[in-house]
CSV table of C-alpha atoms in Angstrom, one decimal:
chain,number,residue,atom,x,y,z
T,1,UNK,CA,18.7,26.5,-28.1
T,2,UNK,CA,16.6,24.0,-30.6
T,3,UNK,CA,16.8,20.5,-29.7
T,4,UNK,CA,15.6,18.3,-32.6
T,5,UNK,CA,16.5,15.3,-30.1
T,6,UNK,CA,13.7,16.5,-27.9
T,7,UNK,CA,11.5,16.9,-30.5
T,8,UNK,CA,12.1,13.7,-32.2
T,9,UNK,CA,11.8,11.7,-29.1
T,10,UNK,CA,8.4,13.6,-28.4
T,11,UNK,CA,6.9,12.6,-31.4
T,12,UNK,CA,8.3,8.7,-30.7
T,13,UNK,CA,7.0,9.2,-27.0
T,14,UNK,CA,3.3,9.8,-28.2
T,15,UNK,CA,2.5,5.9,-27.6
T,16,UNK,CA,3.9,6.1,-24.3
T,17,UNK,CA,1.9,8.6,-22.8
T,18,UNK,CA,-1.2,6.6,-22.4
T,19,UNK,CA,0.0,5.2,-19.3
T,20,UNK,CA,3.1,7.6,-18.7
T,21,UNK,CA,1.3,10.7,-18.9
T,22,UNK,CA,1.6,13.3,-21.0
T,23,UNK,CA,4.0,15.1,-19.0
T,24,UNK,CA,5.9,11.5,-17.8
T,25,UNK,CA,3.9,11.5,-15.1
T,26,UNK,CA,1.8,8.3,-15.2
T,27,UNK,CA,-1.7,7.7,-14.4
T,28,UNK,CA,-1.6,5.0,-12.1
T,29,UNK,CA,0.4,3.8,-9.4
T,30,UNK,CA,1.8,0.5,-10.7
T,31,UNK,CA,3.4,2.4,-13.7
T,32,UNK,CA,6.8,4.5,-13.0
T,33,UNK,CA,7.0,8.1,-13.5
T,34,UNK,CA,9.3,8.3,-16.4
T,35,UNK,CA,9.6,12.6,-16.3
T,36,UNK,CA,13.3,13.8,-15.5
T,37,UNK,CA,14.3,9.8,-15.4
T,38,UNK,CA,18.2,9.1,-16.2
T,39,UNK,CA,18.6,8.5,-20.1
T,40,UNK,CA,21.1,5.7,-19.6
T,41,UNK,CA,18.7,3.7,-17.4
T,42,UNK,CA,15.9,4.2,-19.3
T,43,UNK,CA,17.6,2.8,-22.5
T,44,UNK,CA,18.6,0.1,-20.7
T,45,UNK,CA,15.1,-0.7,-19.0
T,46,UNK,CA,13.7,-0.3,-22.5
T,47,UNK,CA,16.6,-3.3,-24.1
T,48,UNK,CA,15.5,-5.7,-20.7
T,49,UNK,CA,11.7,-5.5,-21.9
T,50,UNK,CA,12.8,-6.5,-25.2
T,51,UNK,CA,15.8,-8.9,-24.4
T,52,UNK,CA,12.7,-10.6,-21.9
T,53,UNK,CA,15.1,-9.9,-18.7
T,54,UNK,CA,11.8,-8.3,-17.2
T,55,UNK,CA,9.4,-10.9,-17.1
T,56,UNK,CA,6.9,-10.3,-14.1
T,57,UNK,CA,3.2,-9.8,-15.4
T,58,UNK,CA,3.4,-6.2,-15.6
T,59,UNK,CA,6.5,-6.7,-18.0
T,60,UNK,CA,4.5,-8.1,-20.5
T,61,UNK,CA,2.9,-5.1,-21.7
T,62,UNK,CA,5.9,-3.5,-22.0
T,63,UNK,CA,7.8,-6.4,-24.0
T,64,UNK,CA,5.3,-5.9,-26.3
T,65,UNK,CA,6.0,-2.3,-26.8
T,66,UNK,CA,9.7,-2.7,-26.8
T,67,UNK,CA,9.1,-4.9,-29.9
T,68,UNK,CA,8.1,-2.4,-31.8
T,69,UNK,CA,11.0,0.0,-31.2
T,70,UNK,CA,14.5,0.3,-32.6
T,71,UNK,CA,17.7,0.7,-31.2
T,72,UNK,CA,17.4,4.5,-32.1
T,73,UNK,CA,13.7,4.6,-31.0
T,74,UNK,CA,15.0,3.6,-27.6
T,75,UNK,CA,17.3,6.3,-27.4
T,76,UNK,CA,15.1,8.9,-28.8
T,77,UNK,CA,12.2,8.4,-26.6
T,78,UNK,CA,14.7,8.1,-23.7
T,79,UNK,CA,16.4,11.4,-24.5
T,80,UNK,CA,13.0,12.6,-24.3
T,81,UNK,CA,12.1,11.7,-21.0
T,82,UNK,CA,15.1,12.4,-19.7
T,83,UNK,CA,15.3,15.8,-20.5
T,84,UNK,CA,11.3,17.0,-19.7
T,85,UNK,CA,10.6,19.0,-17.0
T,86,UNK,CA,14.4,19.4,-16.6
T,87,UNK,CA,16.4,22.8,-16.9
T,88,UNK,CA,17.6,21.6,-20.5
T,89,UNK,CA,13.6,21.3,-21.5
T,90,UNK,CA,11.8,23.4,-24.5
T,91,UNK,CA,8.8,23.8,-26.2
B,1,UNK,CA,1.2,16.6,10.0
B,2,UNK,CA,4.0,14.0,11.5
B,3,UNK,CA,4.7,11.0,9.4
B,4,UNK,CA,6.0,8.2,11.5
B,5,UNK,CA,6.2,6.0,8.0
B,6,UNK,CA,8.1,8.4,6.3
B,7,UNK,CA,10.7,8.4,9.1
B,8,UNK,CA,10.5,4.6,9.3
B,9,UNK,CA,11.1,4.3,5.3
B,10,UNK,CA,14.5,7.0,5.5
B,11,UNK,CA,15.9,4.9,7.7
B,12,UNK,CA,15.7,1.5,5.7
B,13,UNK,CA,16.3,3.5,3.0
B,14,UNK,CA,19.8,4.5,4.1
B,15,UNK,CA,21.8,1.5,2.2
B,16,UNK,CA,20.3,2.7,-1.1
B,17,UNK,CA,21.5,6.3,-1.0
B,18,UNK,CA,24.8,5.1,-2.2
B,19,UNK,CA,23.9,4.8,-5.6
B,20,UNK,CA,20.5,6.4,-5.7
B,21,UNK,CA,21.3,9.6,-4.2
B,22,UNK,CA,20.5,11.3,-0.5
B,23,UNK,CA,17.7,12.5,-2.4
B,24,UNK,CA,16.5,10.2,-4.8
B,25,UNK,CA,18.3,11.9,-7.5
B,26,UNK,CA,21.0,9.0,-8.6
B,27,UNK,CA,24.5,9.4,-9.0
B,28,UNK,CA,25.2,7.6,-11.9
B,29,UNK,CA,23.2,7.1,-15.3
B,30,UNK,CA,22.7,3.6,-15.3
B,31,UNK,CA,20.9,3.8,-12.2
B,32,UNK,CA,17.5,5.4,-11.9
B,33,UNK,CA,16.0,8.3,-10.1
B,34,UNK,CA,13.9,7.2,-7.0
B,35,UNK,CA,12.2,10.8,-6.3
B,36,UNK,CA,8.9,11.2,-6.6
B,37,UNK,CA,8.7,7.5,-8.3
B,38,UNK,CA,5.2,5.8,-7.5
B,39,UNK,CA,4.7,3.7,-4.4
B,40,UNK,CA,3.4,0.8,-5.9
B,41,UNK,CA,5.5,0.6,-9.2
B,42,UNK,CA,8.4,0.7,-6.5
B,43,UNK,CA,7.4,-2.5,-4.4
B,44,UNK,CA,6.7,-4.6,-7.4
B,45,UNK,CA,10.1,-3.6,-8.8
B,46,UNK,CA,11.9,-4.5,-5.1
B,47,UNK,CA,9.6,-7.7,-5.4
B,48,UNK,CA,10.8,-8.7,-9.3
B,49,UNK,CA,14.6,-8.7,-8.4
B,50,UNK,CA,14.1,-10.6,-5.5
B,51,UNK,CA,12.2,-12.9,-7.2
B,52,UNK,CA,14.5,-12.9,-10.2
B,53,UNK,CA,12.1,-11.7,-12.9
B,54,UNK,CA,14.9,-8.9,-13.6
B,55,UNK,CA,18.2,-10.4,-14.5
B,56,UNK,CA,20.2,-8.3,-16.8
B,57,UNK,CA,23.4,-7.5,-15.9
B,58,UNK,CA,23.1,-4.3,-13.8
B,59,UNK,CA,20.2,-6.0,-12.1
B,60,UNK,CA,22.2,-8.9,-10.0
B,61,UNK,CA,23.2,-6.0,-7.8
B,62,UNK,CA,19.6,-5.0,-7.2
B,63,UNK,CA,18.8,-8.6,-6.8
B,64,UNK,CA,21.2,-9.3,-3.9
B,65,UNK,CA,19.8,-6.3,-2.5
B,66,UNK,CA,16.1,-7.0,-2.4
B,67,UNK,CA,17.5,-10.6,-0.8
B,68,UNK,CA,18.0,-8.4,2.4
B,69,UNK,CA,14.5,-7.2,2.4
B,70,UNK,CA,11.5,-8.2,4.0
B,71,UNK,CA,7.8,-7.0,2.4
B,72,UNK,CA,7.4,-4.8,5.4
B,73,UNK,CA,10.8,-3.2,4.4
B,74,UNK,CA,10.0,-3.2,0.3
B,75,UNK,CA,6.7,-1.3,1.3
B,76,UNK,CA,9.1,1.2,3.9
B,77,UNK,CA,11.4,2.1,1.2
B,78,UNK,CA,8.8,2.4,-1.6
B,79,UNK,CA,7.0,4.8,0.7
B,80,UNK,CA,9.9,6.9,1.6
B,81,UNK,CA,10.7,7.3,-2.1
B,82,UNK,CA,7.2,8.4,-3.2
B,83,UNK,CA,7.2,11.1,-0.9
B,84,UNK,CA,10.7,12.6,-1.1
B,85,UNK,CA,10.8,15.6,-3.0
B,86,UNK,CA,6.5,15.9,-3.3
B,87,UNK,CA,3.7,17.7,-1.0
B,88,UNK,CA,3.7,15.5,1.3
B,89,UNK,CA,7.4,15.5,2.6
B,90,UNK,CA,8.0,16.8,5.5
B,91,UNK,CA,11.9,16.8,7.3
């Protein structure tokens, strides 16, 4: 079945695979996996970045990138993740 | 090839199976997916709820768990997880 979620959130996702991976795995160890990940956490992780509940040093980075992201953005690029390398995946 | 760490890890990892799943697969959406997840993305997660540097509202039940950890425990648990489910796992 098409997904135009999936393929929306891929396109949104593009920034994130730098450190995330291309296929949500990411390239090094202090940066979660994000592949397969539950949707409604990652939303949520996503809003603490940008709400500045996750402060520590690492968090920074990713403050920054919540900034730049919607509300819809969020959910996109979460749907995304959530679904690859899952049964529900396509290309 | 016997891992006494891994073995070490499951067992201090017992108290977080009730939300995050026997294996690392969570049981609810909010909450995220441990399997697989990076060693050292893991500990300095553990190490920003106990030192309060997550504080949204699902994460005051994280913090009051990493209260009952020690580092030797943080690094256990973040072991266990990175291996369930990969190569390297062995029952």
């Amino acid at each position: 079945d098409y997904d135009p979620s999936f393929k929306i959130g891929k396109e949104k996702a593009k920034v994130c695979m730098t450190c995330h991976g291309e296929d949500g795995i990411s390239t090094i160890d202090p940066y979660p996996n994000l592949r397969g990940q539950k949707v409604g956490y990652l939303i949520s992780a996503l809003k603490d970045y940008q709400s500045r509940q996750r402060t520590s040093g690492l968090a920074i980075l990713m403050q920054q990138q919540a900034d730049t992201l919607s509300e819809q953005d969020m959910k996109d690029i979460s749907y995304y993740y959530s679904v690859l390398g899952t049964k529900q995946e396509e290309e």
